[in-house]
mmCIF file of C-alpha atoms and ligand atoms in Angstrom:
data_model
loop_
_atom_site.group_PDB
_atom_site.id
_atom_site.type_symbol
_atom_site.label_atom_id
_atom_site.label_comp_id
_atom_site.label_asym_id
_atom_site.label_seq_id
_atom_site.Cartn_x
_atom_site.Cartn_y
_atom_site.Cartn_z
ATOM 1 C CA MET L 1 121.562 94.557 86.235
ATOM 2 C CA THR L 2 119.540 96.269 88.941
ATOM 3 C CA THR L 3 116.780 94.805 91.044
ATOM 4 C CA LEU L 4 115.115 97.004 93.645
ATOM 5 C CA GLN L 5 113.472 95.518 96.676
ATOM 6 C CA LEU L 6 111.318 97.160 99.328
ATOM 7 C CA GLN L 7 110.828 95.154 102.498
ATOM 8 C CA ASP L 8 108.138 96.257 104.945
ATOM 9 C CA LEU L 9 109.124 99.847 104.159
ATOM 10 C CA LYS L 10 107.591 102.524 106.385
ATOM 11 C CA LYS L 11 107.817 106.287 106.555
ATOM 12 C CA SER L 12 106.204 108.667 109.036
ATOM 13 C CA PHE L 13 106.352 112.443 109.175
ATOM 14 C CA ASP L 14 105.563 113.233 112.816
ATOM 15 C CA ASP L 15 102.010 111.926 113.183
ATOM 16 C CA VAL L 16 101.397 111.392 109.425
ATOM 17 C CA VAL L 17 102.139 107.831 108.326
ATOM 18 C CA ALA L 18 102.821 108.281 104.601
ATOM 19 C CA VAL L 19 104.014 104.745 103.778
ATOM 20 C CA LYS L 20 102.638 101.852 105.805
ATOM 21 C CA GLY L 21 104.812 98.806 105.181
ATOM 22 C CA LEU L 22 105.455 98.238 101.481
ATOM 23 C CA ASP L 23 106.736 94.952 100.096
ATOM 24 C CA LEU L 24 107.688 95.126 96.458
ATOM 25 C CA VAL L 25 110.288 93.835 94.017
ATOM 26 C CA VAL L 26 111.156 95.817 90.894
ATOM 27 C CA GLU L 27 112.760 93.408 88.457
ATOM 28 C CA ASP L 28 115.914 94.173 86.524
ATOM 29 C CA GLY L 29 115.081 96.267 83.456
ATOM 30 C CA GLU L 30 111.415 96.576 84.407
ATOM 31 C CA PHE L 31 109.278 99.691 83.827
ATOM 32 C CA LEU L 32 107.151 99.805 86.960
ATOM 33 C CA VAL L 33 104.526 102.498 87.499
ATOM 34 C CA ILE L 34 103.171 103.524 90.903
ATOM 35 C CA VAL L 35 99.737 105.119 90.623
ATOM 36 C CA GLY L 36 97.222 106.354 93.172
ATOM 37 C CA PRO L 37 95.291 109.410 94.289
ATOM 38 C CA SER L 38 96.935 112.498 95.740
ATOM 39 C CA GLY L 39 98.509 111.906 99.147
ATOM 40 C CA CYS L 40 98.630 108.078 98.882
ATOM 41 C CA GLY L 41 102.416 108.016 99.416
ATOM 42 C CA LYS L 42 103.723 107.589 95.838
ATOM 43 C CA SER L 43 106.272 110.405 95.917
ATOM 44 C CA THR L 44 107.436 109.474 99.392
ATOM 45 C CA THR L 45 108.071 105.908 98.177
ATOM 46 C CA LEU L 46 110.118 107.213 95.246
ATOM 47 C CA ARG L 47 112.048 109.620 97.459
ATOM 48 C CA LEU L 48 112.829 106.743 99.828
ATOM 49 C CA LEU L 49 114.221 104.800 96.850
ATOM 50 C CA ALA L 50 116.310 107.818 95.853
ATOM 51 C CA GLY L 51 117.585 108.294 99.389
ATOM 52 C CA LEU L 52 116.026 111.777 99.648
ATOM 53 C CA GLU L 53 113.950 110.557 102.604
ATOM 54 C CA ARG L 54 115.148 108.274 105.378
ATOM 55 C CA ALA L 55 112.916 105.232 106.098
ATOM 56 C CA THR L 56 111.289 105.035 109.531
ATOM 57 C CA ASP L 57 111.388 101.238 109.322
ATOM 58 C CA GLY L 58 111.987 98.428 106.838
ATOM 59 C CA ARG L 59 114.679 97.982 104.198
ATOM 60 C CA ILE L 60 115.567 98.924 100.633
ATOM 61 C CA LEU L 61 117.831 96.565 98.705
ATOM 62 C CA MET L 62 119.547 97.228 95.388
ATOM 63 C CA ASP L 63 120.760 94.015 93.811
ATOM 64 C CA GLY L 64 120.576 92.452 97.240
ATOM 65 C CA ARG L 65 122.684 95.187 98.891
ATOM 66 C CA ASP L 66 121.036 96.997 101.783
ATOM 67 C CA VAL L 67 121.014 100.695 100.814
ATOM 68 C CA THR L 68 118.444 101.848 103.384
ATOM 69 C CA ALA L 69 120.949 104.143 105.087
ATOM 70 C CA VAL L 70 123.063 104.938 102.005
ATOM 71 C CA GLU L 71 123.259 108.591 100.895
ATOM 72 C CA PRO L 72 121.547 109.521 97.586
ATOM 73 C CA GLU L 73 124.816 110.221 95.740
ATOM 74 C CA GLU L 74 126.090 106.756 96.639
ATOM 75 C CA ARG L 75 123.055 104.980 95.143
ATOM 76 C CA ASN L 76 123.644 105.625 91.434
ATOM 77 C CA VAL L 77 119.997 106.316 90.711
ATOM 78 C CA ALA L 78 118.795 109.288 88.653
ATOM 79 C CA MET L 79 115.621 111.122 89.566
ATOM 80 C CA VAL L 80 113.530 113.240 87.190
ATOM 81 C CA PHE L 81 111.021 115.639 88.716
ATOM 82 C CA GLN L 82 107.743 117.163 87.557
ATOM 83 C CA ASN L 83 109.207 120.686 87.655
ATOM 84 C CA TYR L 84 112.376 119.643 85.703
ATOM 85 C CA ALA L 85 114.668 121.195 88.354
ATOM 86 C CA LEU L 86 117.001 122.718 85.730
ATOM 87 C CA TYR L 87 119.397 125.525 86.618
ATOM 88 C CA PRO L 88 117.935 128.622 84.919
ATOM 89 C CA HIS L 89 121.302 130.342 84.370
ATOM 90 C CA MET L 90 122.887 127.344 82.631
ATOM 91 C CA THR L 91 122.537 126.221 79.018
ATOM 92 C CA GLY L 92 121.081 122.807 78.171
ATOM 93 C CA ARG L 93 124.624 121.530 77.709
ATOM 94 C CA ARG L 94 125.788 122.665 81.157
ATOM 95 C CA ASN L 95 122.595 121.485 82.826
ATOM 96 C CA ILE L 96 123.146 118.018 81.378
ATOM 97 C CA THR L 97 126.869 117.755 82.131
ATOM 98 C CA PHE L 98 127.068 119.687 85.408
ATOM 99 C CA GLY L 99 126.612 116.586 87.601
ATOM 100 C CA LEU L 100 129.244 114.621 85.694
ATOM 101 C CA ARG L 101 131.750 117.462 85.962
ATOM 102 C CA SER L 102 131.226 117.993 89.675
ATOM 103 C CA ALA L 103 131.525 114.234 90.323
ATOM 104 C CA GLY L 104 135.065 114.533 88.913
ATOM 105 C CA ASP L 105 135.089 110.898 87.763
ATOM 106 C CA PHE L 106 135.034 111.566 84.018
ATOM 107 C CA THR L 107 137.437 113.041 81.473
ATOM 108 C CA ASP L 108 136.270 115.896 79.230
ATOM 109 C CA GLU L 109 136.251 113.472 76.345
ATOM 110 C CA GLU L 110 134.005 110.997 78.179
ATOM 111 C CA ILE L 111 131.634 113.768 79.184
ATOM 112 C CA GLU L 112 131.446 115.043 75.605
ATOM 113 C CA GLN L 113 130.784 111.527 74.341
ATOM 114 C CA ARG L 114 127.980 110.897 76.817
ATOM 115 C CA LEU L 115 126.443 114.285 76.086
ATOM 116 C CA GLU L 116 126.485 113.650 72.353
ATOM 117 C CA GLN L 117 124.896 110.252 72.720
ATOM 118 C CA ALA L 118 122.150 111.477 75.072
ATOM 119 C CA ALA L 119 121.433 114.478 72.835
ATOM 120 C CA GLU L 120 121.066 112.186 69.848
ATOM 121 C CA THR L 121 118.838 109.709 71.714
ATOM 122 C CA LEU L 122 116.534 112.506 72.904
ATOM 123 C CA ASP L 123 116.803 114.599 69.752
ATOM 124 C CA ILE L 124 117.877 117.706 71.685
ATOM 125 C CA THR L 125 121.119 118.659 69.930
ATOM 126 C CA ASP L 126 119.721 122.049 68.938
ATOM 127 C CA LEU L 127 118.706 122.811 72.547
ATOM 128 C CA LEU L 128 122.169 122.445 74.006
ATOM 129 C CA ASP L 129 123.109 126.117 73.691
ATOM 130 C CA ARG L 130 119.773 127.478 74.954
ATOM 131 C CA LYS L 131 118.879 128.336 78.507
ATOM 132 C CA PRO L 132 115.718 126.797 80.020
ATOM 133 C CA LYS L 133 113.652 129.992 79.663
ATOM 134 C CA ALA L 134 114.098 129.715 75.894
ATOM 135 C CA MET L 135 112.738 126.148 75.864
ATOM 136 C CA SER L 136 109.160 124.834 75.875
ATOM 137 C CA GLY L 137 107.969 122.588 78.717
ATOM 138 C CA GLY L 138 108.511 119.475 76.607
ATOM 139 C CA GLU L 139 112.000 120.595 75.651
ATOM 140 C CA ARG L 140 112.908 121.277 79.278
ATOM 141 C CA GLN L 141 111.704 117.841 80.259
ATOM 142 C CA ARG L 142 113.852 116.288 77.513
ATOM 143 C CA VAL L 143 116.894 118.146 78.850
ATOM 144 C CA ALA L 144 116.055 116.929 82.358
ATOM 145 C CA LEU L 145 115.896 113.386 80.969
ATOM 146 C CA GLY L 146 119.239 113.997 79.237
ATOM 147 C CA ARG L 147 120.767 114.910 82.572
ATOM 148 C CA ALA L 148 119.498 111.602 83.984
ATOM 149 C CA ILE L 149 120.675 109.517 81.013
ATOM 150 C CA VAL L 150 124.287 110.790 80.888
ATOM 151 C CA ARG L 151 124.879 109.431 84.347
ATOM 152 C CA ASP L 152 124.130 105.916 83.062
ATOM 153 C CA PRO L 153 122.385 105.159 86.354
ATOM 154 C CA ASP L 154 121.369 101.753 87.695
ATOM 155 C CA ALA L 155 117.771 102.976 87.910
ATOM 156 C CA PHE L 156 115.604 105.871 86.775
ATOM 157 C CA LEU L 157 113.134 107.291 89.275
ATOM 158 C CA LEU L 158 110.567 109.536 87.603
ATOM 159 C CA ASP L 159 108.098 111.623 89.625
ATOM 160 C CA GLU L 160 105.157 112.823 87.492
ATOM 161 C CA PRO L 161 107.584 113.968 84.759
ATOM 162 C CA LEU L 162 104.827 114.740 82.248
ATOM 163 C CA SER L 163 102.335 116.560 84.496
ATOM 164 C CA ASN L 164 103.345 120.049 83.393
ATOM 165 C CA LEU L 165 102.913 119.307 79.694
ATOM 166 C CA ASP L 166 99.762 119.839 77.653
ATOM 167 C CA ALA L 167 97.651 116.810 76.740
ATOM 168 C CA LYS L 168 99.015 116.358 73.219
ATOM 169 C CA LEU L 169 102.647 116.609 74.250
ATOM 170 C CA ARG L 170 102.029 114.232 77.141
ATOM 171 C CA ILE L 171 100.840 111.554 74.724
ATOM 172 C CA GLN L 172 103.857 112.124 72.487
ATOM 173 C CA MET L 173 106.291 112.022 75.430
ATOM 174 C CA ARG L 174 104.635 108.847 76.723
ATOM 175 C CA ALA L 175 105.501 107.079 73.497
ATOM 176 C CA GLU L 176 109.023 108.517 73.602
ATOM 177 C CA LEU L 177 109.583 107.322 77.160
ATOM 178 C CA THR L 178 108.528 103.805 76.163
ATOM 179 C CA LYS L 179 110.916 103.898 73.211
ATOM 180 C CA LEU L 180 113.704 105.216 75.424
ATOM 181 C CA HIS L 181 113.153 102.441 77.925
ATOM 182 C CA ASP L 182 113.196 99.802 75.177
ATOM 183 C CA GLN L 183 116.478 101.261 73.991
ATOM 184 C CA LEU L 184 118.231 101.624 77.359
ATOM 185 C CA GLY L 185 116.614 98.757 79.288
ATOM 186 C CA THR L 186 117.261 100.535 82.607
ATOM 187 C CA THR L 187 115.155 99.603 85.638
ATOM 188 C CA THR L 188 112.574 102.389 85.966
ATOM 189 C CA VAL L 189 110.092 103.394 88.637
ATOM 190 C CA TYR L 190 107.579 105.980 87.465
ATOM 191 C CA VAL L 191 105.099 107.760 89.713
ATOM 192 C CA THR L 192 101.855 109.285 88.450
ATOM 193 C CA HIS L 193 98.308 110.031 89.597
ATOM 194 C CA ASP L 194 97.071 109.512 86.023
ATOM 195 C CA GLN L 195 95.687 106.038 85.442
ATOM 196 C CA THR L 196 95.943 106.309 81.640
ATOM 197 C CA GLU L 197 99.642 107.101 81.955
ATOM 198 C CA ALA L 198 100.054 104.153 84.313
ATOM 199 C CA MET L 199 98.252 101.761 81.984
ATOM 200 C CA THR L 200 100.121 102.857 78.850
ATOM 201 C CA LEU L 201 103.623 103.023 80.344
ATOM 202 C CA GLY L 202 103.820 100.308 82.980
ATOM 203 C CA GLU L 203 104.905 96.744 82.356
ATOM 204 C CA ARG L 204 103.475 96.287 85.831
ATOM 205 C CA VAL L 205 101.436 98.801 87.779
ATOM 206 C CA VAL L 206 101.304 99.260 91.545
ATOM 207 C CA VAL L 207 98.051 100.822 92.755
ATOM 208 C CA MET L 208 98.494 102.602 96.096
ATOM 209 C CA ARG L 209 95.972 104.016 98.501
ATOM 210 C CA ASP L 210 96.559 105.597 101.851
ATOM 211 C CA GLY L 211 100.178 104.404 102.185
ATOM 212 C CA ARG L 212 99.443 100.809 101.175
ATOM 213 C CA ILE L 213 99.616 98.685 98.039
ATOM 214 C CA MET L 214 96.175 97.668 96.804
ATOM 215 C CA GLN L 215 97.335 95.541 93.866
ATOM 216 C CA VAL L 216 100.401 94.914 91.700
ATOM 217 C CA ALA L 217 99.761 93.513 88.230
ATOM 218 C CA PRO L 218 100.296 94.072 84.501
ATOM 219 C CA PRO L 219 97.884 96.754 83.226
ATOM 220 C CA GLN L 220 95.412 94.446 81.494
ATOM 221 C CA GLU L 221 95.186 92.198 84.526
ATOM 222 C CA LEU L 222 94.414 95.202 86.761
ATOM 223 C CA TYR L 223 91.648 96.134 84.368
ATOM 224 C CA ASP L 224 90.209 92.653 83.884
ATOM 225 C CA SER L 225 90.647 91.241 87.390
ATOM 226 C CA PRO L 226 90.811 94.082 89.933
ATOM 227 C CA ALA L 227 91.600 92.662 93.369
ATOM 228 C CA ASN L 228 89.221 95.009 95.111
ATOM 229 C CA ARG L 229 86.640 97.702 94.621
ATOM 230 C CA PHE L 230 89.148 100.537 94.954
ATOM 231 C CA VAL L 231 91.274 99.274 92.037
ATOM 232 C CA ALA L 232 88.142 98.503 89.997
ATOM 233 C CA GLU L 233 86.895 102.088 90.345
ATOM 234 C CA PHE L 234 90.290 103.795 90.070
ATOM 235 C CA ILE L 235 91.404 102.038 86.868
ATOM 236 C CA GLY L 236 89.214 102.718 83.825
ATOM 237 C CA ASP L 237 87.399 105.807 82.628
ATOM 238 C CA PRO L 238 84.419 106.094 82.804
ATOM 239 C CA ALA L 239 84.580 104.172 86.067
ATOM 240 C CA MET L 240 83.099 100.724 86.608
ATOM 241 C CA ASN L 241 79.407 100.741 87.597
ATOM 242 C CA MET L 242 78.796 99.376 91.086
ATOM 243 C CA LEU L 243 75.382 97.997 92.097
ATOM 244 C CA ASP L 244 74.303 96.504 95.423
ATOM 245 C CA VAL L 245 72.798 93.089 94.741
ATOM 246 C CA GLY L 246 71.557 90.054 96.609
ATOM 247 C CA LEU L 247 72.925 86.616 95.729
ATOM 248 C CA ASP L 248 70.384 83.897 95.227
ATOM 249 C CA GLY L 249 70.677 80.558 93.421
ATOM 250 C CA GLY L 250 73.579 81.615 91.205
ATOM 251 C CA ARG L 251 71.958 84.919 90.287
ATOM 252 C CA ALA L 252 72.637 88.567 91.100
ATOM 253 C CA VAL L 253 69.343 90.068 92.258
ATOM 254 C CA HIS L 254 68.715 93.823 92.132
ATOM 255 C CA ASP L 255 65.407 95.654 92.593
ATOM 256 C CA ALA L 256 65.296 96.131 88.787
ATOM 257 C CA PHE L 257 66.750 92.827 87.550
ATOM 258 C CA SER L 258 67.920 89.327 88.298
ATOM 259 C CA ILE L 259 70.722 88.043 86.086
ATOM 260 C CA PRO L 260 72.474 84.683 86.005
ATOM 261 C CA LEU L 261 76.162 84.612 86.933
ATOM 262 C CA PRO L 262 78.240 82.401 84.624
ATOM 263 C CA VAL L 263 79.458 79.257 86.290
ATOM 264 C CA GLY L 264 82.730 77.531 85.492
ATOM 265 C CA GLU L 265 83.118 73.800 85.089
ATOM 266 C CA ARG L 266 84.686 73.430 88.499
ATOM 267 C CA GLY L 267 82.153 75.150 90.709
ATOM 268 C CA GLY L 268 79.680 77.943 91.241
ATOM 269 C CA PRO L 269 80.508 81.647 91.406
ATOM 270 C CA GLY L 270 82.961 82.353 94.195
ATOM 271 C CA GLU L 271 82.838 78.738 95.256
ATOM 272 C CA ARG L 272 86.003 77.106 96.406
ATOM 273 C CA PRO L 273 86.095 73.771 94.585
ATOM 274 C CA GLY L 274 84.374 71.125 96.657
ATOM 275 C CA SER L 275 83.109 73.506 99.347
ATOM 276 C CA GLY L 276 79.486 73.280 98.168
ATOM 277 C CA ARG L 277 78.943 76.883 99.255
ATOM 278 C CA PRO L 278 78.176 79.165 96.303
ATOM 279 C CA PHE L 279 79.689 82.653 96.722
ATOM 280 C CA GLY L 280 81.505 81.382 99.813
ATOM 281 C CA GLY L 281 78.131 81.521 101.627
ATOM 282 C CA ARG L 282 77.599 85.225 100.903
ATOM 283 C CA ARG L 283 74.042 86.566 100.519
ATOM 284 C CA SER L 284 74.890 89.996 99.186
ATOM 285 C CA ALA L 285 77.559 91.621 97.024
ATOM 286 C CA VAL L 286 78.463 94.646 94.971
ATOM 287 C CA LEU L 287 78.112 93.825 91.279
ATOM 288 C CA GLY L 288 80.672 95.586 89.070
ATOM 289 C CA ILE L 289 80.160 96.105 85.309
ATOM 290 C CA ARG L 290 82.225 98.418 83.137
ATOM 291 C CA PRO L 291 80.265 100.895 80.974
ATOM 292 C CA GLU L 292 81.720 99.363 77.789
ATOM 293 C CA ASP L 293 80.497 95.913 78.816
ATOM 294 C CA LEU L 294 76.903 97.166 78.734
ATOM 295 C CA SER L 295 74.967 97.853 75.565
ATOM 296 C CA LEU L 296 71.641 99.336 74.583
ATOM 297 C CA THR L 297 69.508 96.761 72.894
ATOM 298 C CA ASP L 298 65.978 95.663 72.178
ATOM 299 C CA ARG L 299 66.908 92.008 72.495
ATOM 300 C CA ALA L 300 70.301 90.501 73.106
ATOM 301 C CA ALA L 301 71.438 87.840 70.638
ATOM 302 C CA ASP L 302 73.180 85.760 73.315
ATOM 303 C CA PRO L 303 70.664 83.403 74.996
ATOM 304 C CA ALA L 304 72.786 83.507 78.198
ATOM 305 C CA VAL L 305 72.034 87.231 78.510
ATOM 306 C CA GLU L 306 68.838 88.383 80.202
ATOM 307 C CA PRO L 307 68.456 92.091 79.352
ATOM 308 C CA PHE L 308 67.032 94.393 82.007
ATOM 309 C CA PRO L 309 65.013 97.615 81.753
ATOM 310 C CA ALA L 310 66.455 101.111 82.246
ATOM 311 C CA THR L 311 65.455 104.727 81.660
ATOM 312 C CA VAL L 312 67.822 107.100 79.892
ATOM 313 C CA GLU L 313 68.526 110.186 82.031
ATOM 314 C CA VAL L 314 71.366 112.007 80.249
ATOM 315 C CA THR L 315 73.359 111.351 77.076
ATOM 316 C CA GLU L 316 76.909 112.520 76.393
ATOM 317 C CA PRO L 317 78.166 112.138 72.797
ATOM 318 C CA LEU L 318 81.930 111.586 73.046
ATOM 319 C CA GLY L 319 82.601 111.249 69.333
ATOM 320 C CA ASP L 320 83.890 107.696 69.331
ATOM 321 C CA SER L 321 81.093 106.551 71.662
ATOM 322 C CA LEU L 322 77.951 107.749 73.371
ATOM 323 C CA LEU L 323 77.791 107.693 77.153
ATOM 324 C CA ALA L 324 74.252 107.175 78.441
ATOM 325 C CA HIS L 325 73.505 107.753 82.129
ATOM 326 C CA CYS L 326 70.503 105.573 82.927
ATOM 327 C CA SER L 327 68.426 104.808 85.954
ATOM 328 C CA VAL L 328 68.058 101.140 86.748
ATOM 329 C CA GLY L 329 65.629 100.812 89.623
ATOM 330 C CA GLY L 330 67.075 103.074 92.301
ATOM 331 C CA SER L 331 70.610 103.031 90.815
ATOM 332 C CA VAL L 332 72.400 105.056 88.147
ATOM 333 C CA VAL L 333 74.304 103.094 85.522
ATOM 334 C CA LYS L 334 76.606 104.437 82.798
ATOM 335 C CA ILE L 335 76.513 102.697 79.441
ATOM 336 C CA GLN L 336 79.088 103.271 76.731
ATOM 337 C CA ALA L 337 77.085 102.813 73.538
ATOM 338 C CA ALA L 338 78.042 102.984 69.872
ATOM 339 C CA PRO L 339 78.509 106.512 68.499
ATOM 340 C CA ARG L 340 75.361 108.139 67.097
ATOM 341 C CA THR L 341 73.086 105.692 68.967
ATOM 342 C CA ASP L 342 69.635 107.246 68.775
ATOM 343 C CA VAL L 343 68.540 107.543 72.404
ATOM 344 C CA ARG L 344 67.204 110.523 74.321
ATOM 345 C CA PRO L 345 66.483 111.360 77.937
ATOM 346 C CA GLY L 346 63.238 109.689 78.974
ATOM 347 C CA ASP L 347 63.594 106.706 76.594
ATOM 348 C CA GLU L 348 62.763 103.321 78.078
ATOM 349 C CA ILE L 349 65.450 100.881 76.964
ATOM 350 C CA GLU L 350 66.701 97.381 77.590
ATOM 351 C CA VAL L 351 70.276 96.860 78.663
ATOM 352 C CA ALA L 352 72.366 93.858 77.692
ATOM 353 C CA TYR L 353 75.731 92.954 79.185
ATOM 354 C CA ASP L 354 78.747 90.846 78.431
ATOM 355 C CA PRO L 355 78.217 87.884 80.771
ATOM 356 C CA ALA L 356 81.950 87.143 80.895
ATOM 357 C CA ARG L 357 82.677 90.609 82.263
ATOM 358 C CA LEU L 358 80.763 90.644 85.538
ATOM 359 C CA HIS L 359 82.583 91.136 88.842
ATOM 360 C CA LEU L 360 81.486 90.679 92.460
ATOM 361 C CA PHE L 361 82.975 92.462 95.469
ATOM 362 C CA ASP L 362 82.434 91.860 99.161
ATOM 363 C CA PRO L 363 80.225 94.708 100.468
ATOM 364 C CA GLU L 364 82.170 94.910 103.737
ATOM 365 C CA THR L 365 85.821 94.475 102.759
ATOM 366 C CA GLY L 366 85.588 95.524 99.088
ATOM 367 C CA LYS L 367 87.645 92.465 98.071
ATOM 368 C CA ALA L 368 86.818 90.858 94.742
ATOM 369 C CA PHE L 369 85.600 87.302 95.106
ATOM 370 C CA TYR L 370 84.333 86.602 91.612
ATOM 371 C CA HIS L 371 85.365 87.584 88.089
ATOM 372 C CA ALA L 372 83.066 85.862 85.571
ATOM 373 C CA GLU L 373 85.885 85.452 83.057
ATOM 374 C CA GLY L 374 88.018 83.700 85.662
ATOM 375 C CA ALA L 375 85.110 81.565 86.821
ATOM 376 C CA LEU L 376 84.567 80.394 83.263
ATOM 377 C CA ALA L 377 88.235 79.604 82.706
ATOM 378 C CA ALA L 378 89.225 78.207 86.095
ATOM 379 C CA PRO L 379 88.157 78.041 89.744
ATOM 380 C CA ALA L 380 87.207 81.463 91.076
ATOM 381 C CA GLU L 381 90.553 82.187 92.663
ATOM 382 C CA VAL L 382 91.334 85.865 92.314
ATOM 383 C CA ASN L 383 94.397 87.949 93.035
ATOM 384 C CA ARG L 384 93.998 88.630 96.711
ATOM 385 C CA VAL L 385 96.441 91.469 97.290
ATOM 386 C CA GLY L 386 95.022 94.244 99.456
ATOM 387 C CA GLY L 387 91.473 95.056 100.505
ATOM 388 C CA ASP L 388 89.244 98.058 100.343
HETATM 389 P P1 LIG D 401 100.711 113.774 95.256
HETATM 390 O O1 LIG D 401 100.224 113.022 94.041
HETATM 391 O O2 LIG D 401 99.752 114.812 95.725
HETATM 392 O O3 LIG D 401 102.126 114.232 95.141
HETATM 393 P P2 LIG D 401 101.599 111.445 96.768
HETATM 394 O O4 LIG D 401 100.809 110.201 96.569
HETATM 395 O O5 LIG D 401 102.887 111.538 96.043
HETATM 396 O O6 LIG D 401 100.672 112.700 96.478
HETATM 397 P P3 LIG D 401 103.127 111.953 99.128
HETATM 398 O O7 LIG D 401 103.681 113.229 98.616
HETATM 399 O O8 LIG D 401 104.031 110.777 99.172
HETATM 400 O O9 LIG D 401 101.809 111.562 98.318
HETATM 401 O O10 LIG D 401 102.513 112.203 100.574
HETATM 402 C C1 LIG D 401 101.963 111.188 101.373
HETATM 403 C C2 LIG D 401 101.508 111.780 102.699
HETATM 404 O O11 LIG D 401 102.630 112.222 103.445
HETATM 405 C C3 LIG D 401 100.605 112.999 102.552
HETATM 406 O O12 LIG D 401 99.653 112.960 103.575
HETATM 407 C C4 LIG D 401 101.551 114.160 102.737
HETATM 408 O O13 LIG D 401 100.886 115.290 103.242
HETATM 409 C C5 LIG D 401 102.543 113.606 103.729
HETATM 410 N N1 LIG D 401 103.889 114.198 103.555
HETATM 411 C C6 LIG D 401 104.691 114.072 102.480
HETATM 412 N N2 LIG D 401 105.857 114.714 102.678
HETATM 413 C C7 LIG D 401 105.796 115.275 103.907
HETATM 414 C C8 LIG D 401 106.695 116.075 104.705
HETATM 415 N N3 LIG D 401 107.891 116.406 104.247
HETATM 416 N N4 LIG D 401 106.261 116.482 105.927
HETATM 417 C C9 LIG D 401 105.037 116.109 106.390
HETATM 418 N N5 LIG D 401 104.162 115.363 105.711
HETATM 419 C C10 LIG D 401 104.523 114.936 104.486
#
C-alpha cells in the first residue's frame, strides 16, 4: 500500500525554477505517467520523489508520512534510469543483487530467492552470468528493472527507461512493462517526453509544461477533452488543427467557412446553464479539430454537417492512411483520409467533419471552454486544470 502525495512542491536551481508548485496524488498501485517537452521539470519531479533532489518548498508524503527531508535510502523507492546505470565490471547477477547485499538486511537464501523470482518474471535467467557489455540495450534495461524489482520497493520511479531502445523494442518493452505492473501492482511513476508512450502506459497521465501541471487525466480523456490548447496540441499525432474563428449565433465563422456548433439540451456552446450568454459572451475563439475527425468528401451524409471548400497542397501516404495538407482560406489544415484516397496537389475538395469532435479554446488564455461531445451529453463544463 503506497500513496504518494505532492503538496505545492517547488524546486529551484539558482535562478532556474524547475518545478513551480505541484499538487498531485498518486494512488496506491497506480501507473502514473508524467509527460511533457524537454526541460518542463519531469525528471526533477521524479528525482524529488526519489530524494535525489531536495525540495525548495512544499511537501512529499508517502502513505501520509512526510518524507520531504528523508534520505533516498530511507524511502524504499526504486529508480530506473534511461542509461540503465549498471556496473560494467559486474555480471547481471551481481548487478541485481549488489544493493541487497550491501544493505545487509537479507540472508543469502533470501537474496537467491528474490533473484530467481525476478529473473523468471523478466525472463533474464540466461543473462545473469553476462556482463553489461555482452548484453543488448533491451537486455540491459531488463537487468536494471530486475535490480529494482528484487528490492520489493513501495514505488517504482522510472525516468525515460525505454529512450535508448530502438522503436520495435520500445513497443515490445512497453507491453512488458504493462504486464509487469499488472503482476506486481506496485505504485509507479513513469517519466517520458513521448506522448505515445504516455498514452499507452499510463492509467492517468500528467501533462507538464514549464514546471507546472497542465492537466491530469486518463489518456482517453486527455485526448477527447483537453483542458487547454497546449494539451490539445501536445497529445495526438498528427497534432490537432487550430483555426482562428469568430463566434456568431452558435456558429464558428472562418474566412472560408461558417459551421454550426452542436448544442446540448441544457444550453448553447460554452453557455453556463441559465446564463443566457452563448460562449460565455466570447466573440472569437480558436477552433480545434483533429486530422482524423476531418474527411474528404463530395457531400457529407450527415445533414448536421456543412462541408467547406479546401485546396489540396501536399499529400503524404502513410500506408494505413493518407495525410492531406490543405489550404482552407488563409489557414493550413491537415486531414487524415482513408488510405489510397485519390487526391493530388491542386485538387479542389470539400471537407466534412465529425460535429461531435469540435473544440473551442480561448484565444487569450488557451483554456478550453467547449467540447462538442460534452456539450451534447451535458452542460459545457470542462476540466479546468491549468491554462495555456
Ligand atoms: P528532459 O526531458 O530534457 O530531461 P525534463 O522535463 O526532465 O527535461 P528537468 O531535467 O527536470 O526537465 O529540468 C527542468 C529545468 O531545470 C530545466 O530548465 C533544466 O535546465 C533545469 N535543471 C535541471 N537540473 C538542474 C541542475 N542540477 N542545475 C541547474 N539546472 C537544472
